[in-house]
C-alpha positions as a LaTeX table, in Angstrom:
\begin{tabular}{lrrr}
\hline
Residue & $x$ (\AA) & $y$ (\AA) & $z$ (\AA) \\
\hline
Unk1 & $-39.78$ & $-0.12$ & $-62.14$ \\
Unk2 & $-37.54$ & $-0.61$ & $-58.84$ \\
Unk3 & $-34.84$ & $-3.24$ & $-58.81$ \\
Unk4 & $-32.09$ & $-4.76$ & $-56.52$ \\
Unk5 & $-28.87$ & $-3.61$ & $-58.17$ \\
Unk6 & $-25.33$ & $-4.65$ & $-56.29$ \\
Unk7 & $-21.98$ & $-3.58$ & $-57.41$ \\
Unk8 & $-19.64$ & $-6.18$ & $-56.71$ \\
Unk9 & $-16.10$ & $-4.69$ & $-57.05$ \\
Unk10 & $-12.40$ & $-6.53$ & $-56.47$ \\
Unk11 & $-9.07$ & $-5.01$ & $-56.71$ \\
Unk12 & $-7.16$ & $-8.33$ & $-57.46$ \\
Unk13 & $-5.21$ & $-9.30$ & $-59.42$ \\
Unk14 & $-3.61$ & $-5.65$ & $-57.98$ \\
Unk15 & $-3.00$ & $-3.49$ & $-61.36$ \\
Unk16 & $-1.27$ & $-0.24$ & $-60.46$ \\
Unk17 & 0.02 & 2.67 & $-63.33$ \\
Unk18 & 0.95 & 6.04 & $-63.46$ \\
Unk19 & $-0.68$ & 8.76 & $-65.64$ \\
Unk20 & 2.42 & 10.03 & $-67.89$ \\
Unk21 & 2.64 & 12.43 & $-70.35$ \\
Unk22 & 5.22 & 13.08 & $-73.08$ \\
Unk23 & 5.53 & 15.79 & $-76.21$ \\
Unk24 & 5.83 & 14.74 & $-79.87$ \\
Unk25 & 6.75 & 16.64 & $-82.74$ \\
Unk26 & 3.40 & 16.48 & $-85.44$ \\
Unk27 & 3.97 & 18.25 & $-88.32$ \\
Unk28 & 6.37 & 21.04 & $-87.12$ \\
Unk29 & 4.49 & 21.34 & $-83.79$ \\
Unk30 & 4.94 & 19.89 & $-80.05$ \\
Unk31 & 1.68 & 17.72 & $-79.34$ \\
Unk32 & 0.98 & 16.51 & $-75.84$ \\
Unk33 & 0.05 & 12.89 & $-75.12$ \\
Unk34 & $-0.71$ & 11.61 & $-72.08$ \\
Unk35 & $-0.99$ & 7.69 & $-71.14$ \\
Unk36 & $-1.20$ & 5.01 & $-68.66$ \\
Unk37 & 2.26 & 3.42 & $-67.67$ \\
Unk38 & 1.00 & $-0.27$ & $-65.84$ \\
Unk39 & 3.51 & $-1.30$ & $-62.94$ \\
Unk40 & 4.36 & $-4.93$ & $-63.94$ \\
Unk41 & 6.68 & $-5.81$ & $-60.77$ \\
Unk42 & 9.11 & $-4.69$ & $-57.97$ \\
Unk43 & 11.84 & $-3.52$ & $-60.61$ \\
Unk44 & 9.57 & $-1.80$ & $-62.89$ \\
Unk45 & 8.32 & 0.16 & $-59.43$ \\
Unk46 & 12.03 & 0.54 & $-58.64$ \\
Unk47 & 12.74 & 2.44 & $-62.18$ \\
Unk48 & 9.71 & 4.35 & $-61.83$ \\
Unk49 & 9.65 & 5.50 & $-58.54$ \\
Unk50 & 13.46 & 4.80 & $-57.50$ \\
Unk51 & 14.38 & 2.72 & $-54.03$ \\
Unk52 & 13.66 & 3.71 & $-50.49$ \\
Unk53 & 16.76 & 5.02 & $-48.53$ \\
Unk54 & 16.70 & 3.52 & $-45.14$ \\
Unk55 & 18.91 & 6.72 & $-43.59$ \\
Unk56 & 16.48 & 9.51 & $-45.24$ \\
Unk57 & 13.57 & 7.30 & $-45.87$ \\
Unk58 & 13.25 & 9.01 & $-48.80$ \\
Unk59 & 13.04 & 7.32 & $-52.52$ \\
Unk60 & 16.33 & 8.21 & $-54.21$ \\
Unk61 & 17.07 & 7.32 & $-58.48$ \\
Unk62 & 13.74 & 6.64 & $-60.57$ \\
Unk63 & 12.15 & 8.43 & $-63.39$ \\
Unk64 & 11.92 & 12.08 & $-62.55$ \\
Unk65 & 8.36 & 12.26 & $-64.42$ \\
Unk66 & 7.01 & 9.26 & $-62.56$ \\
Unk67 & 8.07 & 10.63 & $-59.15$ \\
Unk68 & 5.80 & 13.31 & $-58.79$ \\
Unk69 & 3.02 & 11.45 & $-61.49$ \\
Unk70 & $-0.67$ & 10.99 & $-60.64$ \\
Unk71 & $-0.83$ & 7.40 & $-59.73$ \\
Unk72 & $-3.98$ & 5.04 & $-59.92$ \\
Unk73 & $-4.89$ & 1.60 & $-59.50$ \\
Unk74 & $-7.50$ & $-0.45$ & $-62.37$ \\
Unk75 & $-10.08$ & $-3.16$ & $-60.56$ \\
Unk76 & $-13.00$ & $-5.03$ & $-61.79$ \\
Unk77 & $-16.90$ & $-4.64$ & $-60.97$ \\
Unk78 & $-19.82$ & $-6.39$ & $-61.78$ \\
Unk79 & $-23.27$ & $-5.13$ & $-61.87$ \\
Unk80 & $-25.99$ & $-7.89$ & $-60.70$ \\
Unk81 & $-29.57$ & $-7.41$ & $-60.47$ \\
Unk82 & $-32.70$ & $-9.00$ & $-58.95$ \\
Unk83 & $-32.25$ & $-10.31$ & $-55.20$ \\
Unk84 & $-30.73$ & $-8.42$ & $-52.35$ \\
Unk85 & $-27.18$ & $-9.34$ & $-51.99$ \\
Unk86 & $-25.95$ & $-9.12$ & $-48.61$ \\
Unk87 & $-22.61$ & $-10.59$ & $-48.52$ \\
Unk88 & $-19.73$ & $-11.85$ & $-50.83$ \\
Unk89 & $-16.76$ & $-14.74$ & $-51.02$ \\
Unk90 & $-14.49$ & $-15.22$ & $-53.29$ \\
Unk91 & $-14.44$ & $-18.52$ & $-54.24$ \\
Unk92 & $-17.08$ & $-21.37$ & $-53.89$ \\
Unk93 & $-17.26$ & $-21.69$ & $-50.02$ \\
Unk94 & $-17.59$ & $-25.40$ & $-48.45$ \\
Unk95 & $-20.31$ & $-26.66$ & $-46.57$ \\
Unk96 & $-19.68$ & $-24.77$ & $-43.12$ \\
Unk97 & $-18.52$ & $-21.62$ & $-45.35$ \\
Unk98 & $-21.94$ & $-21.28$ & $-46.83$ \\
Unk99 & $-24.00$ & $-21.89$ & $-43.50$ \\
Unk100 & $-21.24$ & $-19.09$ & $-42.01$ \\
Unk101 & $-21.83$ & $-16.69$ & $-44.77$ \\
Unk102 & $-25.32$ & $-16.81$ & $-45.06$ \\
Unk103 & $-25.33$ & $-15.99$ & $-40.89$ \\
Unk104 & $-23.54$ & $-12.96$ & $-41.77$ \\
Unk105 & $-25.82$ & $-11.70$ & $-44.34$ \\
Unk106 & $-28.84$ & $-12.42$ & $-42.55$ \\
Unk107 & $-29.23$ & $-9.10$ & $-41.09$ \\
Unk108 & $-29.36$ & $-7.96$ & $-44.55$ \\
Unk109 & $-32.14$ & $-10.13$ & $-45.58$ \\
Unk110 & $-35.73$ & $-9.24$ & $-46.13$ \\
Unk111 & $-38.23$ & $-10.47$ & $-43.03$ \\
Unk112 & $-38.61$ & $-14.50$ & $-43.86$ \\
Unk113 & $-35.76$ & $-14.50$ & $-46.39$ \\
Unk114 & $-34.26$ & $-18.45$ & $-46.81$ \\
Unk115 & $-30.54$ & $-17.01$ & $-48.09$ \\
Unk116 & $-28.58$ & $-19.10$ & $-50.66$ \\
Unk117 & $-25.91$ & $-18.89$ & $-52.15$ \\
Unk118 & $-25.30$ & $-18.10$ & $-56.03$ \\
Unk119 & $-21.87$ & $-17.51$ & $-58.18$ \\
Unk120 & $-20.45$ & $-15.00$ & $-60.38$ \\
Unk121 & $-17.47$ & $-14.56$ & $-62.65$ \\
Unk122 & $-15.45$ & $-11.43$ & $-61.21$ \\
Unk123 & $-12.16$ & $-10.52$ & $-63.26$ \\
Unk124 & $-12.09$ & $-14.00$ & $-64.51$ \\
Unk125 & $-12.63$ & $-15.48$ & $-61.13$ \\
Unk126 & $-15.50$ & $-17.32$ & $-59.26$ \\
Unk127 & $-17.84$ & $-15.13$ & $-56.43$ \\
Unk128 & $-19.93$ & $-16.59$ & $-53.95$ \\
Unk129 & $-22.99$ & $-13.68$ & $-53.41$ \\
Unk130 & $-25.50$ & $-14.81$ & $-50.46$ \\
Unk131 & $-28.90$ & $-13.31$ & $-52.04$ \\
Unk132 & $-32.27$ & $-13.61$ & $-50.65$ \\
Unk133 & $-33.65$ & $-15.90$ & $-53.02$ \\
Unk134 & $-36.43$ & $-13.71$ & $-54.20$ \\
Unk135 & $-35.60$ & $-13.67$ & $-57.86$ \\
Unk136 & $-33.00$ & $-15.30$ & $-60.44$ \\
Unk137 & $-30.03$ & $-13.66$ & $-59.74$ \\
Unk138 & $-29.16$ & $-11.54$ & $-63.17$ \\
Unk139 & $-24.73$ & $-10.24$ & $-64.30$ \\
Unk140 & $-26.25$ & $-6.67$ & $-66.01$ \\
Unk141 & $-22.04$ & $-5.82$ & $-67.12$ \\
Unk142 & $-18.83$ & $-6.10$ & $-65.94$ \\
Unk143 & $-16.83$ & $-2.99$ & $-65.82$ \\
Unk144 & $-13.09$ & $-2.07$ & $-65.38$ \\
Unk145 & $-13.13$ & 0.71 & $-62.25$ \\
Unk146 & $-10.48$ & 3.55 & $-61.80$ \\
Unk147 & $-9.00$ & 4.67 & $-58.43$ \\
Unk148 & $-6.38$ & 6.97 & $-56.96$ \\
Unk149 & $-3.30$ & 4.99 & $-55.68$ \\
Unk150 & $-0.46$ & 6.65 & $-54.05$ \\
Unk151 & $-0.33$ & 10.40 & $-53.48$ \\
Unk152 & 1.50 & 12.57 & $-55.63$ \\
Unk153 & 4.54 & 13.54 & $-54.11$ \\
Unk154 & 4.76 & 10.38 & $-51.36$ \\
Unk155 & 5.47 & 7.24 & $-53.33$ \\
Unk156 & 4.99 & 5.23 & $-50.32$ \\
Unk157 & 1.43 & 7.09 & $-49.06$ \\
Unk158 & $-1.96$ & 6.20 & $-50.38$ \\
Unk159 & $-5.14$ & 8.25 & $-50.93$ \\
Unk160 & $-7.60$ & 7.62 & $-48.82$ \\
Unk161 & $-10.32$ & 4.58 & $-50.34$ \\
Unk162 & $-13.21$ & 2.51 & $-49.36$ \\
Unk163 & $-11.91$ & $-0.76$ & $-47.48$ \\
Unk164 & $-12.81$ & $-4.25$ & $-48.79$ \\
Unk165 & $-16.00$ & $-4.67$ & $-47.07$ \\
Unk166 & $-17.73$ & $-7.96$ & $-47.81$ \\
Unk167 & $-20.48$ & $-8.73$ & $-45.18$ \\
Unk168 & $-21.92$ & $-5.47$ & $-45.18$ \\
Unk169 & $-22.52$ & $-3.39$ & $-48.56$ \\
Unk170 & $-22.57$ & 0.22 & $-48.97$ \\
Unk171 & $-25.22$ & 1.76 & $-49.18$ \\
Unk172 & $-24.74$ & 4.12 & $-53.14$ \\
Unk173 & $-27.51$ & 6.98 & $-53.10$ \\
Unk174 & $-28.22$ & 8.82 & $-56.14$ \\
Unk175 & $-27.52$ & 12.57 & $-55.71$ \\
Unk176 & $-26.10$ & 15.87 & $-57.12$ \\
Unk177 & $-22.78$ & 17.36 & $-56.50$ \\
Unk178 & $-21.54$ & 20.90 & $-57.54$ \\
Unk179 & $-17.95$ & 19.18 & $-57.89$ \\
Unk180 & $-18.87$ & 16.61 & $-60.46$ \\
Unk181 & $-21.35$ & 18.79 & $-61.75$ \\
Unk182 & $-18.04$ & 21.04 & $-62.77$ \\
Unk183 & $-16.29$ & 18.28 & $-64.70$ \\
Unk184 & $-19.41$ & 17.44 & $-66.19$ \\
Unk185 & $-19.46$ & 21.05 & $-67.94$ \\
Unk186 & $-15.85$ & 21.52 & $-68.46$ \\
Unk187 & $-15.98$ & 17.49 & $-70.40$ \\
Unk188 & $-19.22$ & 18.54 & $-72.22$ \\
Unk189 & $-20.80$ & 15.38 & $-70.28$ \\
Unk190 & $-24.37$ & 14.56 & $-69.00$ \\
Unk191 & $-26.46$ & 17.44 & $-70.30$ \\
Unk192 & $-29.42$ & 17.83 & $-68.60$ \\
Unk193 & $-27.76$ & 15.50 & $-65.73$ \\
Unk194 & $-25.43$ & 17.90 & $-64.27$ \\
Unk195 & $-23.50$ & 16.97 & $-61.09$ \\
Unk196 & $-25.34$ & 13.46 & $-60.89$ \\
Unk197 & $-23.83$ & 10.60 & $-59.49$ \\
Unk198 & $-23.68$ & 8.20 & $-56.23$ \\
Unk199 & $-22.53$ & 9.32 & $-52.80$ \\
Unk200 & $-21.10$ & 6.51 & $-50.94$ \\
Unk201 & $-23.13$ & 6.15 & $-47.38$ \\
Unk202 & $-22.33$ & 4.23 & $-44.13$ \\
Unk203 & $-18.28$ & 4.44 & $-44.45$ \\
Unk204 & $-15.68$ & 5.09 & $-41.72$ \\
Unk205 & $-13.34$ & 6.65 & $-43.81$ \\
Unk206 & $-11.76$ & 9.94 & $-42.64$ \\
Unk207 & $-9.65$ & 12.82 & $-44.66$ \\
Unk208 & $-6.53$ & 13.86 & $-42.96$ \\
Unk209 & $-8.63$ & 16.46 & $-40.73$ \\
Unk210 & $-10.22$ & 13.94 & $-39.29$ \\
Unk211 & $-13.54$ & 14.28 & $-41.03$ \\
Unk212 & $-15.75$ & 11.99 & $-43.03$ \\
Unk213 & $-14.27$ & 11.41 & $-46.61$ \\
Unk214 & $-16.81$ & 12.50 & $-49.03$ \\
Unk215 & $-16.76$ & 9.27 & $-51.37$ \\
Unk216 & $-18.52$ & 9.30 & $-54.82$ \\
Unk217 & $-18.82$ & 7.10 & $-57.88$ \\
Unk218 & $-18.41$ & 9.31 & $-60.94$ \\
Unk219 & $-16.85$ & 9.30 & $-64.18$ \\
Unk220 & $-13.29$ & 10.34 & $-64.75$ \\
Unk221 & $-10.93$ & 9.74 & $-67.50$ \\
Unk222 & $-8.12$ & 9.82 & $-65.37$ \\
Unk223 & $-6.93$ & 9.36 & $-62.24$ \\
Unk224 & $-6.66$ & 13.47 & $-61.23$ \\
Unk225 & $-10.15$ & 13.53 & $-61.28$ \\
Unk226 & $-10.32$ & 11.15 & $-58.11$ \\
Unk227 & $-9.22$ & 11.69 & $-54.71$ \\
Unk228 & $-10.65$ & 8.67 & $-53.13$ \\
Unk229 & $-13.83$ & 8.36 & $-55.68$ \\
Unk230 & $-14.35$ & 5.72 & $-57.71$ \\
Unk231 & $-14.81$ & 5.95 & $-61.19$ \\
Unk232 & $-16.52$ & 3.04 & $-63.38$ \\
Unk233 & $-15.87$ & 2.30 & $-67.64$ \\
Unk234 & $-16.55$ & $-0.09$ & $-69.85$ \\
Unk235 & $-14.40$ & $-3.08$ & $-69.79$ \\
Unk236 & $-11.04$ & $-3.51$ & $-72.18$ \\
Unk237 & $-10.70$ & 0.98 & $-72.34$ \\
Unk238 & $-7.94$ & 0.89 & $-70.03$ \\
Unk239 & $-5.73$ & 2.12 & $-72.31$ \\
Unk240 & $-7.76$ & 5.38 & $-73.26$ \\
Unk241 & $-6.09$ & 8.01 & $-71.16$ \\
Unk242 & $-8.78$ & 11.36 & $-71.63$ \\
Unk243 & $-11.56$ & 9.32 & $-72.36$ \\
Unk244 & $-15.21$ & 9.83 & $-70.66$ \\
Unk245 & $-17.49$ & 8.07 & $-72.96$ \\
Unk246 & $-17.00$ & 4.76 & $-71.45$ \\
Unk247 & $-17.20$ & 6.66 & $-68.29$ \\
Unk248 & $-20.69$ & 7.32 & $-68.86$ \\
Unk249 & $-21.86$ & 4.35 & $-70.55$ \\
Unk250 & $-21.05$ & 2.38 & $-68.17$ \\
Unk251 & $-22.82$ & 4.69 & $-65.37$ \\
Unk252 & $-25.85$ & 4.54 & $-67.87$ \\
Unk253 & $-25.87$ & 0.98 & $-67.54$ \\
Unk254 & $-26.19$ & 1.60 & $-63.71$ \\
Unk255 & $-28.74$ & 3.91 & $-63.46$ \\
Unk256 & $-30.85$ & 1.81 & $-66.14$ \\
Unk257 & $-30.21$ & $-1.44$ & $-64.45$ \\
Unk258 & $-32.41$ & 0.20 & $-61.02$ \\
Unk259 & $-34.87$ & 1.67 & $-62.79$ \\
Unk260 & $-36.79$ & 4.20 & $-60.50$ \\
Unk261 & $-34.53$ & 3.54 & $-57.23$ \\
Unk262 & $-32.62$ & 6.00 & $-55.88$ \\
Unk263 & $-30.23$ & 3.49 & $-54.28$ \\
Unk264 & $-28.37$ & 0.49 & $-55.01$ \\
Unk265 & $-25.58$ & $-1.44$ & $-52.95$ \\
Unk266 & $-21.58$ & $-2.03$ & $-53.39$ \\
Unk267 & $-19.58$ & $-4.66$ & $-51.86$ \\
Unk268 & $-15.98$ & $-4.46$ & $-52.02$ \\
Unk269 & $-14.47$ & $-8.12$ & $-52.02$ \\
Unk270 & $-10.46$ & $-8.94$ & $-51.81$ \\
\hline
\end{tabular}
């Protein structure tokens, strides 16, 4: 069975941590922990990362650890099923915001498509999605998403990511990739499913080089696993720093949701 399947992902509210890791005595020995430490505000960010020096323009004071820690950023996707999507708003759009949104997403339409527009609840907020019409318009999950933030030894530097991109989805294709295919082994994950995941099609986004940033969606328990992927798992497991079963649930939930495609859609709303 083949079915429309959109990922409708937001980064708001903006939830930023670091990826920490401290040692504990446990019966005579040193264990290592690792966790997520959430950035709540300006001063937390301040202790954490120090302040900007406007004569070296480097970040002076902070937490040593946090400095040079892995940073990430948590968002919020929703898997919907059924209609094409083509575009998203948040918010419920007036009058002349649905007849302008619906233009947009014509081109996205199916021949003889009559576009309307439908809602979702995104991170505890209201989405417009223009869909074709075709079928009742179906929320599969809602996921919390994992991302690489700022780089590791720039505080004020980001990784490269996949802009907000509401009119026009990305296309996700179902492939194999020797890179996630190693994680997979070395976690003991997907057996039988090695390296699979989406590739990310139709983005502008160069590396540093200046060529095309290879963008996935794969698991990862943490954020050194990414470098500009994106990595879905089941909602409320923020908190479970080394974790990959969610990771892969929640992918599961994906791939069952579109049946025998080999493609679904993401749209990146802000």
């Amino acid at each position: 069975m083949r079915n429309n399947v959109t990922l409708v992902m937001t980064r708001r509210p903006r939830v930023e941590f670091v990826w920490l890791h401290k040692q504990e005595m446990h019966k005579g020995r040193k264990v290592s922990t690792s966790y997520y430490e959430v950035i709540d505000d300006a001063e937390e960010e301040r202790q954490l990362f120090g302040t900007l020096d406007p004569d070296s323009h480097k970040r002076v004071g902070g937490d040593k650890a946090a400095k040079k820690a892995i940073s990430g950023q948590w968002g919020t996707m929703a898997v919907v099923s059924g209609p094409v999507v083509g575009a998203a708003h948040r918010g419920t759009p007036s009058l002349v915001g649905r007849s302008v949104i619906c233009g947009l997403a014509q081109s996205r339409m199916p021949p003889g498509a009559k576009p309307q527009v439908e809602q979702i609840t995104l991170a505890g907020q209201t989405v417009s999605l223009v869909t074709d019409g075709s079928v009742p318009l179906k929320t599969v999950a809602e996921f919390d998403t994992m991302e690489r933030y700022r780089t590791n030894d720039n505080k004020d530097a980001w990784y490269v990511r996949l802009p907000v991109q509401p009119w026009n989805p990305y296309a996700l294709d179902i492939t194999t990739n020797a890179q996630v295919g190693r994680f997979h082994e070395k976690m003991g994950i997907r057996a039988g499913q090695i390296g699979k995941c989406f590739v990310v099609r139709g983005h502008s986004v160069k590396q540093r080089n200046g060529n095309s940033a290879g963008i996935l969606v794969h698991e990862a328990p943490n954020p050194s696993w990414l470098t500009g992927c994106i990595a879905p798992r089941l909602k409320n497991h923020r908190d479970f720093a080394g974790e990959t079963r969610s990771c892969v649930q929640a992918l599961d939930v994906i791939y069952k949701a579109m049946g025998h495609s080999r493609r679904c859609h993401l749209i990146i709303v802000d």
